[in-house]
Coordinates of C-alpha atoms in Angstrom, one line a residue:
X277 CA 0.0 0.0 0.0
X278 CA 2.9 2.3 0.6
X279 CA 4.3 1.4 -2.3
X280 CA 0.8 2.3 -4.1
X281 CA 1.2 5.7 -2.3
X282 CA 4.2 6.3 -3.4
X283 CA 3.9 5.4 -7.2
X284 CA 1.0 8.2 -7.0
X285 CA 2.6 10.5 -5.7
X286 CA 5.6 10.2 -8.2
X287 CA 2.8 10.7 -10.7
X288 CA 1.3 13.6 -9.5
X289 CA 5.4 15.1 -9.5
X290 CA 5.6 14.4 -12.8
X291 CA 2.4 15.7 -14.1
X292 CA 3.4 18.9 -12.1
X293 CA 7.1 18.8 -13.3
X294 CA 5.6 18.7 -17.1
X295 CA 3.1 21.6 -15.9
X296 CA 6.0 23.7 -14.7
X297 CA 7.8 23.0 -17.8
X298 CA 4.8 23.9 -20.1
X299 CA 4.7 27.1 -18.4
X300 CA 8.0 27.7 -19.0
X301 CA 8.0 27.6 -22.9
X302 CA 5.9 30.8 -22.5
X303 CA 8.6 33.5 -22.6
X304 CA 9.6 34.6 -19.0
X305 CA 8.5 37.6 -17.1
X306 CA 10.9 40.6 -18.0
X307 CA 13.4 41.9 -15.2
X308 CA 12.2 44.3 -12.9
X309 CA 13.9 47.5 -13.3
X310 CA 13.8 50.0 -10.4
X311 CA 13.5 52.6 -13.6
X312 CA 13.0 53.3 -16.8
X313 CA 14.0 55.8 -19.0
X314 CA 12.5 56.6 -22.3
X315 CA 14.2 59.2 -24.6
X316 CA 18.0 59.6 -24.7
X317 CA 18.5 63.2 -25.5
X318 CA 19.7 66.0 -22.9
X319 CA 16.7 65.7 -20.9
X320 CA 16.4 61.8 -20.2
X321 CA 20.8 62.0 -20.3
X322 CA 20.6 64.4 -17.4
X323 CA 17.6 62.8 -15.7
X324 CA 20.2 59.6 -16.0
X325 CA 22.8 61.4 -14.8
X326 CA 21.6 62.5 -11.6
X327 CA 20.8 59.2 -10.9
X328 CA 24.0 57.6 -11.9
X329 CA 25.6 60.2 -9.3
X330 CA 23.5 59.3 -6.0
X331 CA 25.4 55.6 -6.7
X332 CA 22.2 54.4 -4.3
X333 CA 22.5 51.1 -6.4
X334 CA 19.2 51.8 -8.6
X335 CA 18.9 49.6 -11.8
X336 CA 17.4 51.5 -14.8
X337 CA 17.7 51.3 -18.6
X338 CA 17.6 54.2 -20.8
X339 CA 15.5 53.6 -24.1
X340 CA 15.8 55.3 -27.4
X341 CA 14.0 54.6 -30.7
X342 CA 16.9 56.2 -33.3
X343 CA 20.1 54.9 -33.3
X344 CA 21.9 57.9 -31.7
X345 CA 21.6 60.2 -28.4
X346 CA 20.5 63.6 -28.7
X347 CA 17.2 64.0 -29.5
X348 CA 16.1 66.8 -31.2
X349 CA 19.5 68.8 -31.5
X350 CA 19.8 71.6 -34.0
X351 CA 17.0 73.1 -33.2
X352 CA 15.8 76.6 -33.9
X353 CA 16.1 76.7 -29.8
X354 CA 18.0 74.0 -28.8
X355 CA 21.3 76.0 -31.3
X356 CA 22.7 77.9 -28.8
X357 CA 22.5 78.8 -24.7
X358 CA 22.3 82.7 -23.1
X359 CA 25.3 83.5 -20.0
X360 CA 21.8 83.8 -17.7
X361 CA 20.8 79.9 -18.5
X362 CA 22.7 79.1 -15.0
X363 CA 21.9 75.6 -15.3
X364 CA 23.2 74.8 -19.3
X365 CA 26.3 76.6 -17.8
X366 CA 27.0 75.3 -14.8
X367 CA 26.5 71.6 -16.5
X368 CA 28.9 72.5 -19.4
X369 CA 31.8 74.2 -16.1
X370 CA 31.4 70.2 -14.9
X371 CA 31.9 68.7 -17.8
X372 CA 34.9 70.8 -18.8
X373 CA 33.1 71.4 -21.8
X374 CA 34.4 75.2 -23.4
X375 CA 31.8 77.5 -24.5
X376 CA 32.7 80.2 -27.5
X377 CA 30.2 83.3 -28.5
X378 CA 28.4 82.4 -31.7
X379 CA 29.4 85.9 -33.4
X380 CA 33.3 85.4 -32.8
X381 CA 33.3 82.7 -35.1
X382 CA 33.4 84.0 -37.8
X383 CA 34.7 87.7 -37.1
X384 CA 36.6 89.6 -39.0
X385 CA 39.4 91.1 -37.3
X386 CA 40.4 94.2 -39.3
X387 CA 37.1 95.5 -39.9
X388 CA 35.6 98.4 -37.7
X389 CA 32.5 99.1 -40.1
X390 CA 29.3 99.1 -37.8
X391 CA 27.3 95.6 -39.2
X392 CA 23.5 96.0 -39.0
X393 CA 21.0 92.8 -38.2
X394 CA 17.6 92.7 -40.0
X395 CA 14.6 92.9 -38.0
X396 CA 10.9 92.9 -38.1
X397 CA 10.5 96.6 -37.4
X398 CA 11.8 98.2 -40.5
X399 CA 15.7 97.6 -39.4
X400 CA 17.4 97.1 -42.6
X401 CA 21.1 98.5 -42.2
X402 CA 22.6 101.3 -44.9
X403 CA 21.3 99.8 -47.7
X404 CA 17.2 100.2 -47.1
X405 CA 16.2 102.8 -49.8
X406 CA 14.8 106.0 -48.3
X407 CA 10.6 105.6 -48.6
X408 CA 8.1 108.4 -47.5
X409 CA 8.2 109.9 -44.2
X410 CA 4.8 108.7 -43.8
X411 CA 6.2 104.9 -44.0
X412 CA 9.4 105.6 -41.3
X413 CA 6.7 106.9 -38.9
X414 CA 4.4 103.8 -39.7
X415 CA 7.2 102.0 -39.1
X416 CA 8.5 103.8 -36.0
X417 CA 5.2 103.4 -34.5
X418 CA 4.5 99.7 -34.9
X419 CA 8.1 99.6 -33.0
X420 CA 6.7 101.5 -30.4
X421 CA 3.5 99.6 -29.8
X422 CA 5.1 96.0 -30.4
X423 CA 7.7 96.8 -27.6
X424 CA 5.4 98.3 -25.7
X425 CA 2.9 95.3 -25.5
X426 CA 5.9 93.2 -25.1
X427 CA 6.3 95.0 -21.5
X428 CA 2.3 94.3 -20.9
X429 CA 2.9 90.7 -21.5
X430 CA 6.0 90.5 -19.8
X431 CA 4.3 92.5 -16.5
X432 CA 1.1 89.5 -17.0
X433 CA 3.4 86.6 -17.4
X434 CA 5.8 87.0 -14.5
X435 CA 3.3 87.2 -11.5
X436 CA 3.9 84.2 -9.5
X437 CA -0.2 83.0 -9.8
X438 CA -2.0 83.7 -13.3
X439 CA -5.2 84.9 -13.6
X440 CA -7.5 83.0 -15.6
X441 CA -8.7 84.6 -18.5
X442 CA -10.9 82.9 -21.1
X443 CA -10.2 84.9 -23.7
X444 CA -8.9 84.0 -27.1
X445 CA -5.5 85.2 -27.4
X446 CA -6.0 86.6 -30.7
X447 CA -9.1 88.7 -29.9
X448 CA -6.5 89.8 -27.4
X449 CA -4.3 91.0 -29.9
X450 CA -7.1 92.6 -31.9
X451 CA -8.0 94.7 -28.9
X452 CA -4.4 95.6 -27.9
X453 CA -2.8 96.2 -31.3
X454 CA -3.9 99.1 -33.9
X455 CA -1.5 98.1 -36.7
X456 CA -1.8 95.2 -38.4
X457 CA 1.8 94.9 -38.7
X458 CA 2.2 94.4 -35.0
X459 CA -0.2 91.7 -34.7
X460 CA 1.4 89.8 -37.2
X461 CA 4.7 89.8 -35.6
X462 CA 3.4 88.6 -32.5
X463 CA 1.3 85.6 -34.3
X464 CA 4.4 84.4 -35.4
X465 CA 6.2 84.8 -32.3
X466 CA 3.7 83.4 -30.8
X467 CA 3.7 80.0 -33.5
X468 CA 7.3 79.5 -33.6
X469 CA 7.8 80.0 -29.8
X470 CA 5.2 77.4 -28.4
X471 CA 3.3 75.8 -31.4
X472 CA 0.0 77.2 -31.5
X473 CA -1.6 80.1 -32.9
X474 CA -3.0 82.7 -30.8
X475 CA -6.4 81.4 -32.1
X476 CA -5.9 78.1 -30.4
X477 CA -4.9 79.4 -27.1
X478 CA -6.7 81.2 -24.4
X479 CA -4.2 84.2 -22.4
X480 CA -4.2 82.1 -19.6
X481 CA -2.9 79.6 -21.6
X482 CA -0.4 82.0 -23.6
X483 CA 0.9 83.3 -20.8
X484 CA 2.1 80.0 -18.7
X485 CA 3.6 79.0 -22.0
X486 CA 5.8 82.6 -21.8
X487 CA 6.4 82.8 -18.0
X488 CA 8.4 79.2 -18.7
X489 CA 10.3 80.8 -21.1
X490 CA 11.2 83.6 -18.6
X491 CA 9.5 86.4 -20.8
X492 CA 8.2 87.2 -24.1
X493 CA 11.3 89.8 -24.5
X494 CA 13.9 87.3 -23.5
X495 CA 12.4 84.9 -25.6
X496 CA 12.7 87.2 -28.4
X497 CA 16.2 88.5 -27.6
X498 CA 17.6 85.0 -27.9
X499 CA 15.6 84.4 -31.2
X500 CA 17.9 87.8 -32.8
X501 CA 21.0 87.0 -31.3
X502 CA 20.7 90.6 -29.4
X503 CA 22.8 88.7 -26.4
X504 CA 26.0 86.9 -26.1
X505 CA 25.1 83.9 -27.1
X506 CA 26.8 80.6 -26.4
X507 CA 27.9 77.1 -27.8
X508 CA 30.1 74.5 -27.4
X509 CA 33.7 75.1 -29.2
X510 CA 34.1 74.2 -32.7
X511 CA 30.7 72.0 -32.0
X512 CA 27.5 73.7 -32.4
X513 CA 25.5 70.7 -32.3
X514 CA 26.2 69.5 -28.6
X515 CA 27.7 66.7 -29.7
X516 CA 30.5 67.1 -26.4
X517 CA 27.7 67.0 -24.4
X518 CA 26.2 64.4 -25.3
X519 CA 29.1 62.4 -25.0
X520 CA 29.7 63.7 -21.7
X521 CA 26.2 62.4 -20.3
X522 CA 26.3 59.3 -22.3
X523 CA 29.8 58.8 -20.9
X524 CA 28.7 59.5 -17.5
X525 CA 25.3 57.4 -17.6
X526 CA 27.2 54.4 -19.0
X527 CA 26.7 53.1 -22.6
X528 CA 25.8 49.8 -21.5
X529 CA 22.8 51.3 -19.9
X530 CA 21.3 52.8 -22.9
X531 CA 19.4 50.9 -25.7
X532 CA 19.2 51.9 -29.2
X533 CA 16.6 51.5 -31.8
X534 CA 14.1 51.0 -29.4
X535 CA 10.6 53.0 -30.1
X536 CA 8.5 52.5 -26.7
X537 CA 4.9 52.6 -28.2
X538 CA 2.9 51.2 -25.0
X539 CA 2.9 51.7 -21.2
X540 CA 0.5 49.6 -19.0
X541 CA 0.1 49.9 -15.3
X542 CA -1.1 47.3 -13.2
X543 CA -1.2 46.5 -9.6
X544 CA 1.4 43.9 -8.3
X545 CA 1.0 43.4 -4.5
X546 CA 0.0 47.2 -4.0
X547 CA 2.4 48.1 -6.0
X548 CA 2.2 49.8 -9.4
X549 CA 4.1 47.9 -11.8
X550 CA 4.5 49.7 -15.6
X551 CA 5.0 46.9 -18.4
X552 CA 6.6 48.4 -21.4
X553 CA 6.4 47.4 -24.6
X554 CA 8.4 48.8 -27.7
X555 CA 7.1 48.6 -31.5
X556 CA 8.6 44.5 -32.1
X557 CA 6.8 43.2 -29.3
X558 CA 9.4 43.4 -26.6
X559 CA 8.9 44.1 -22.8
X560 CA 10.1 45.4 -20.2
X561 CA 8.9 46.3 -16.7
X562 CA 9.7 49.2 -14.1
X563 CA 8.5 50.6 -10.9
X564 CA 8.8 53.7 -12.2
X565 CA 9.2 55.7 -15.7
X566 CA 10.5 58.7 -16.9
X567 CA 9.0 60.1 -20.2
X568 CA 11.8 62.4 -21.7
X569 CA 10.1 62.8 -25.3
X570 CA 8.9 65.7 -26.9
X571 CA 5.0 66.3 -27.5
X572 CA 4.4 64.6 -30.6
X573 CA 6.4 61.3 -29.6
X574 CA 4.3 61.5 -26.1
X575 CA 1.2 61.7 -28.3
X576 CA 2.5 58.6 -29.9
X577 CA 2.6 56.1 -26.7
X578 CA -0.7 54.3 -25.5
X579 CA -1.4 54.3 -22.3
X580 CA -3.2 51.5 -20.3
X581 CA -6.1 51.2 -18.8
X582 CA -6.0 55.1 -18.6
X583 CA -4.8 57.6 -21.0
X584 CA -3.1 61.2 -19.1
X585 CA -4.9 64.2 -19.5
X586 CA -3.1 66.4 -22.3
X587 CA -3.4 69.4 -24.1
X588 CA -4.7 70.4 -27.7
X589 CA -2.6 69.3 -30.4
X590 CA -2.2 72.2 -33.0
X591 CA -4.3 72.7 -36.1
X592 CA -2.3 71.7 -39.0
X593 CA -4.8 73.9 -41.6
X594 CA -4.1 77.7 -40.0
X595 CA -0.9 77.9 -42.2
X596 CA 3.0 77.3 -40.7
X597 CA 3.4 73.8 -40.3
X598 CA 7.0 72.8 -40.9
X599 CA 10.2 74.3 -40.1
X600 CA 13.2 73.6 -42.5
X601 CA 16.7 74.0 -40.6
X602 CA 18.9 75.2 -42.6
X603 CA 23.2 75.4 -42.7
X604 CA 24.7 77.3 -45.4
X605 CA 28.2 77.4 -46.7
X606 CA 29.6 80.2 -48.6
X607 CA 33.4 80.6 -50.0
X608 CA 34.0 84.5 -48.1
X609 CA 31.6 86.0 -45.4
X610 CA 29.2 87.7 -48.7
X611 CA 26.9 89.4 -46.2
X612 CA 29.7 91.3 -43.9
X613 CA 30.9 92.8 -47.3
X614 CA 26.9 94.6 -47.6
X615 CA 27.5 95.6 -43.8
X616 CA 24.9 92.9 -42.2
X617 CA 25.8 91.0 -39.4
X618 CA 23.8 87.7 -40.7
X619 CA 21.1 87.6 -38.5
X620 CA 17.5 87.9 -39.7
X621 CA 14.3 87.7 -37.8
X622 CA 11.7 88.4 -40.7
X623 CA 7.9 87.6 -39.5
X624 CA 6.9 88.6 -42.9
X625 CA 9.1 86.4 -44.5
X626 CA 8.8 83.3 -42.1
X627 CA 12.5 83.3 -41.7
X628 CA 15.2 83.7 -38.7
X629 CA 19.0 83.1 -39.7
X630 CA 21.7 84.1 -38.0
X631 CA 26.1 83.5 -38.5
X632 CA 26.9 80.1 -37.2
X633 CA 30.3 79.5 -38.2
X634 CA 33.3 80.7 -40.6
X635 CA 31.7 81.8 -43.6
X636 CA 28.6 79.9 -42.6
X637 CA 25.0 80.9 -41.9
X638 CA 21.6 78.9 -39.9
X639 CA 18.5 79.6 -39.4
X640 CA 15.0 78.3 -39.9
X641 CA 12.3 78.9 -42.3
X642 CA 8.9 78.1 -41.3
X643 CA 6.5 76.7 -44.4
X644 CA 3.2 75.5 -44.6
X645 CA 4.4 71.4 -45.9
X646 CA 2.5 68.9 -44.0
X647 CA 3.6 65.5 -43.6
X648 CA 6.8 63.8 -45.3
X649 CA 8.7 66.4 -47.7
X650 CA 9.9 64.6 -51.1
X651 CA 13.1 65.8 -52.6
X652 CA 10.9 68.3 -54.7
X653 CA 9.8 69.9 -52.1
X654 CA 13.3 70.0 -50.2
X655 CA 14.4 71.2 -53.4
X656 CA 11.7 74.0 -53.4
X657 CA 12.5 75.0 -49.6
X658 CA 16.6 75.3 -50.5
X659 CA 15.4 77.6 -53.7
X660 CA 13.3 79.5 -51.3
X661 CA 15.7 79.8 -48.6
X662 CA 18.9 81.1 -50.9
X663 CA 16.3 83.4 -52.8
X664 CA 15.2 85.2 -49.4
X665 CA 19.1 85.5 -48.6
X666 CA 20.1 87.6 -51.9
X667 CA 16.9 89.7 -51.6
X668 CA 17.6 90.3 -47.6
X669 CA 21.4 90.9 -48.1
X670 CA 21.4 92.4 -51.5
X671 CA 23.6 90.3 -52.7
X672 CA 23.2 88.0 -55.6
X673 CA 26.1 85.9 -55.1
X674 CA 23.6 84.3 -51.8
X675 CA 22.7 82.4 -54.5
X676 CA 25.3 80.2 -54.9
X677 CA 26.7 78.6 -52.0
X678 CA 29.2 75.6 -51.3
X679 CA 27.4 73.6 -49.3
X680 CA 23.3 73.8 -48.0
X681 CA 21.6 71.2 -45.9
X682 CA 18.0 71.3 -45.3
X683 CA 16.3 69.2 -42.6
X684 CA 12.2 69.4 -42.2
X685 CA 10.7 68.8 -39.6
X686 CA 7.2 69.6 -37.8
X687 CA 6.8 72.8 -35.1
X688 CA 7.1 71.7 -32.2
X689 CA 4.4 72.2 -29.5
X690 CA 4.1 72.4 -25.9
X691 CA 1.6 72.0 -23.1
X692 CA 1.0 71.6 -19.8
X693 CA 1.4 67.8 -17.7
X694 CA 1.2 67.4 -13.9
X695 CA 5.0 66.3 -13.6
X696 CA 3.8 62.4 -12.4
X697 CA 0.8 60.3 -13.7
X698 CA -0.5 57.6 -11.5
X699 CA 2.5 58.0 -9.0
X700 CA 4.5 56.1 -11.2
X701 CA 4.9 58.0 -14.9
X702 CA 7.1 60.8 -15.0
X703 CA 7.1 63.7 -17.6
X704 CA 10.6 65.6 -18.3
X705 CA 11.8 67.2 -21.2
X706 CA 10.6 70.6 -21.9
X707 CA 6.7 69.4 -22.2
X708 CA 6.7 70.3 -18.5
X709 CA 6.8 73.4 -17.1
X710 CA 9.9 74.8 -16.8
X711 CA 12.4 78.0 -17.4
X712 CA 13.6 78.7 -20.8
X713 CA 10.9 75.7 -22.3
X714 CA 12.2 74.4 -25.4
X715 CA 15.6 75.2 -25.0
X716 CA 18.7 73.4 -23.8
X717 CA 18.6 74.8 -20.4
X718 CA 14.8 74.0 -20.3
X719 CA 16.1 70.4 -20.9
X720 CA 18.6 70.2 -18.5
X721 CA 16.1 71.2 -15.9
X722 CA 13.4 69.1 -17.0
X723 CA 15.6 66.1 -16.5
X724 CA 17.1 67.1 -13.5
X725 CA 13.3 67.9 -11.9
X726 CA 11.7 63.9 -13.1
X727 CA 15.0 62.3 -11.6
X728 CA 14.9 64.5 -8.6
X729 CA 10.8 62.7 -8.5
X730 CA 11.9 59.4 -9.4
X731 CA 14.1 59.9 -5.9
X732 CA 11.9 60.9 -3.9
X733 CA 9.8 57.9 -4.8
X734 CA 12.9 55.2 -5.0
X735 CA 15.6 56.1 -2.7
X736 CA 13.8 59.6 -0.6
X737 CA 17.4 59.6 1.8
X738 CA 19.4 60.6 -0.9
X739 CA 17.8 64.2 -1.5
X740 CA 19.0 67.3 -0.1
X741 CA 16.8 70.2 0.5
X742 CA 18.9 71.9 -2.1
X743 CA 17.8 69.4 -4.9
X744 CA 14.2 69.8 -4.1
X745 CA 14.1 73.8 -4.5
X746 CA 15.8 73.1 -7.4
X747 CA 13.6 70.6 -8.8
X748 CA 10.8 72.9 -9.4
X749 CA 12.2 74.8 -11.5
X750 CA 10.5 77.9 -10.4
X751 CA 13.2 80.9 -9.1
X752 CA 10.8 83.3 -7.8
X753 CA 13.8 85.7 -8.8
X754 CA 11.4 86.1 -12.1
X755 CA 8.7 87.4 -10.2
X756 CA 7.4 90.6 -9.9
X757 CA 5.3 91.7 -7.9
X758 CA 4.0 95.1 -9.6
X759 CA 2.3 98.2 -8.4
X760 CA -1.2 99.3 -9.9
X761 CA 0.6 102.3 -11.1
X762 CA 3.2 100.1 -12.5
X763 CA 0.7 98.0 -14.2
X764 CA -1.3 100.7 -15.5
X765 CA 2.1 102.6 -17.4
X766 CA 2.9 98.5 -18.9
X767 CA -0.8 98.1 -20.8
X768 CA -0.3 101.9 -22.2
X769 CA -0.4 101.8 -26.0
X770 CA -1.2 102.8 -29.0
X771 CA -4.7 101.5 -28.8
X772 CA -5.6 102.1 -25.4
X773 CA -4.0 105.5 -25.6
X774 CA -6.3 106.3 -28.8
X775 CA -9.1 104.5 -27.0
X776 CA -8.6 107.2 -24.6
X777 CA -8.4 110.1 -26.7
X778 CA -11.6 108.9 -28.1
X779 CA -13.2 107.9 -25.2
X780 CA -12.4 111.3 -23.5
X781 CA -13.3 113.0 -26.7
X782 CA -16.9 111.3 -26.6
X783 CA -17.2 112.6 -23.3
X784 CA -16.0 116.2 -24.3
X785 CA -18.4 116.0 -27.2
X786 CA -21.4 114.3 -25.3
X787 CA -20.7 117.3 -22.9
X788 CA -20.4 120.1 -25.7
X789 CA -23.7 118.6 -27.1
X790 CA -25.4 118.7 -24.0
X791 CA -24.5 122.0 -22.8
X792 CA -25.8 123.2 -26.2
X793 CA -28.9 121.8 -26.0
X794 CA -29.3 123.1 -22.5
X795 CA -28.6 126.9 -23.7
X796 CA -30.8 126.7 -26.4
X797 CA -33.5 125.5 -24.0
X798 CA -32.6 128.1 -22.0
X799 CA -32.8 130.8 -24.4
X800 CA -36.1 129.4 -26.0
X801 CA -37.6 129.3 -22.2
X802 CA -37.0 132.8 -21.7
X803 CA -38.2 134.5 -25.2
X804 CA -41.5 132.6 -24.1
X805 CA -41.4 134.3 -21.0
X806 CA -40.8 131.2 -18.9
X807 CA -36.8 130.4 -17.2
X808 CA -36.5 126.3 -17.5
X809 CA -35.6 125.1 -14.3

């Protein structure tokens, strides 16, 4: 009977041994990573960096769909840095990484001719022809009221708590504009400087977007070069610093080629476990993940059981669509011989160039293309690009450069996130809110803020109080706090000054009216005899 015993319970082994091995041809569950990373340029770098640095023995992976680091590089933003982005700088001091002014390039050494820039407000050097006097006033006074409203918005955007306002942000300009002229520069600043036009955003809206950019007049200093501005040495791509970070983070931690397309969160033992699965079929699981991607490879990623809340994606019909970076290459410096420095920032034109290098101009024009450009339409773009150089420069020999490289691709957008999602999804790169959004330094500080959360949630002991100020990204050294008086002098312009002349001329004439009327009552009264009261 024993023996009986036993042979069934050597069965039941064996049909349990051939269960567990039937379960094992179904592929095994994927390690557990403490974190994940998805995106490789500066942002998800840095966030990986400052984890690296802690050395608090947390395992995470940093995933990237192309088959380099660093993103979305070359930029019209992400081209160069500003002496007051503190934490581009300070990064760049650690990483011995030298940084050169972008106009000392290429600088002529024996010239002491006064170079002019181009600009939206009628600055266009020695060489403009003369119009009427009634067009340098025009244009004097659309100066006037764009810099002017560029102080309102400036005084709006850098309280530390927004008002909401409903309004659309182009009725907005409608009512605080008279010239046409002016509104149209600020559409386009508006477009190229968050994604949207000011038809798709409330000034609530508009206004967060500029505070994380610092101001509206900082953002549009760096835009025309009106600043020192910096890059790396012989390097204007960032490639040292990417190689830095990657350096840093560890190569071996970093896998190429890998487009993340899904996130699911499920609960493991009260725990919230994110699977993630890339666009083979591969998985890979994480406590916690970082999303360093820009807006329209966030838009990209499903989300299960529940998608984040996000914010309107642009409308690709309203016009600019595409921007074209451009580099061109001549054999002398053409535009220093007509007296220009190289830099353009032409609203009317869609185009903002500047000098980049020895002989060597950048810049970005902004066209309508939707979707994937052909070679025709490259071909167009590079036509349109060298044609808008002779006219702006005056010379024809703009015409026929060395070397010209276009590369196309969509505006990029950017909205507001909460910075986690379910406790365990983390949003950096510049899609959050942060200083200087959208470039480098917006970056930097976007990954240093999600890895600064990821902390708090993996390894809380290792944060300073330091790293915590610092991880909101807010330095109330941009906020004002402004006087009524001072607020009333910042919304003074054209149109609410002639608003006023006409409102006080209304009254004056409502008055005059009235006190005619009166009189001639009075004088009717008393031919009849009769003094109206």
């Amino acid at each position: 009977m024993f023996h009986c015993v036993a042979a069934t319970s050597t069965d039941e082994q064996q049909t349990s041994t051939e269960h567990l091995n039937a379960n094992n041809d179904d592929p095994a569950e994927p390690e557990l990573l403490d974190l994940a990373i998805v995106g490789a340029g500066i942002s998800g770098l840095m966030a990986a960096r400052t984890i690296t640095e802690k050395q608090a023995g947390i395992q995470f992976r940093v995933f990237e769909k192309s088959a380099h680091p660093g993103g979305s590089l070359g930029g019209l933003k992400t081209r160069w840095i500003t002496p007051h982005h503190f934490h581009a700088v300070n990064l760049c001091r650690e990483l011995n990484i030298p940084l050169t002014t972008v106009w000392r390039q290429s600088e002529v050494s024996n010239t002491r001719r006064s170079l002019q820039s181009i600009g939206p407000f009628g600055e266009f050097g020695p060489s403009k022809s003369h119009g009427s006097v009634f067009a340098s006033m025009r244009e004097m006074l659309v100066r006037l009221e764009s810099t002017r409203f560029m102080s309102e918005l400036d005084c709006l955007a850098t309280v530390k708590f927004i008002p909401r306002n409903s309004e659309n942000m182009e009725h907005f300009l409608c009512k605080k504009l008279l010239f046409e002229a002016s509104r149209r520069f600020f559409r386009f600043l508006i477009k190229i400087g968050t994604g949207f036009y000011p038809s798709e955003l409330t000034v609530s809206d508009c206004l967060r977007v500029f505070r994380s950019m610092s101001s509206v007049s900082d953002l549009y200093g760096m835009l025309t070069l009106q600043n020192g501005h910096l890059q790396p040495l012989g390097s204007p791509n960032w490639e040292p610093l990417v190689e830095q970070l990657v350096s840093r983070v560890g190569s071996e931690n970093v896998n190429y080629s890998t487009n993340i397309v899904q996130l699911e969160i499920s609960s493991v033992q009260r725990r919230e476990i994110v699977s993630l699965t890339d666009s083979t079929g591969k998985r890979w699981r994480a406590r916690y993940v970082i999303l360093a991607v820009s807006c329209l490879d966030l838009l990209q990623i499903s989300f299960r059981p529940t998608q984040p809340l996000y914010f309107q994606q642009p409308n690709s019909q309203l016009g600019l669509w595409a921007m074209a970076n451009f580099t061109v290459r001549y054999p002398a410096p053409y535009w220093r011989d007509h007296d220009f420095t190289g830099c353009i920032f032409s609203p009317a034109q869609s185009l903002v160039c500047y000098e980049s290098g020895h002989n060597q101009l950048s810049g970005t024009y902004f066209s309508p293309l939707r979707g994937v450009v052909d070679d025709t339409e490259r071909h167009l773009i590079r036509d349109t690009v060298l044609r808008l150089l002779r006219a702006n420069f005056n010379c024809r020999t703009m015409q026929k450069p060395l070397e010209c490289t276009i590369e196309v691709h969509p505006i990029p957008f950017y909205f507001d996130v909460f910075p986690t999602f379910e406790r365990c999804v983390i949003f950096a790169s510049t899609n959050v809110s942060c200083w200087y959004r959208g470039f480098i330094n917006g970056s930097i500080q976007g990954g240093i803020r999600a890895a600064i959360l990821a902390l708090l949630e993996i390894r809380p002991q290792t944060i300073t109080f330091r790293e915590v100020t610092d991880m909101q990204c807010i330095h109330f050294k941009y906020f004002q706090r402004r006087s009524a008086t001072e607020r009333f002098w910042c919304s003074l312009n054209l149109a609410s000054a002639s608003r006023l002349l006409l409102g006080a001329g209304a009254v004056l004439l409502t008055f005059g009216v009235c006190r005619m009327l009166f009189r001639a009552e009075f004088w009717n009264g008393w031919s009849d005899g009769e003094i109206p009261v």
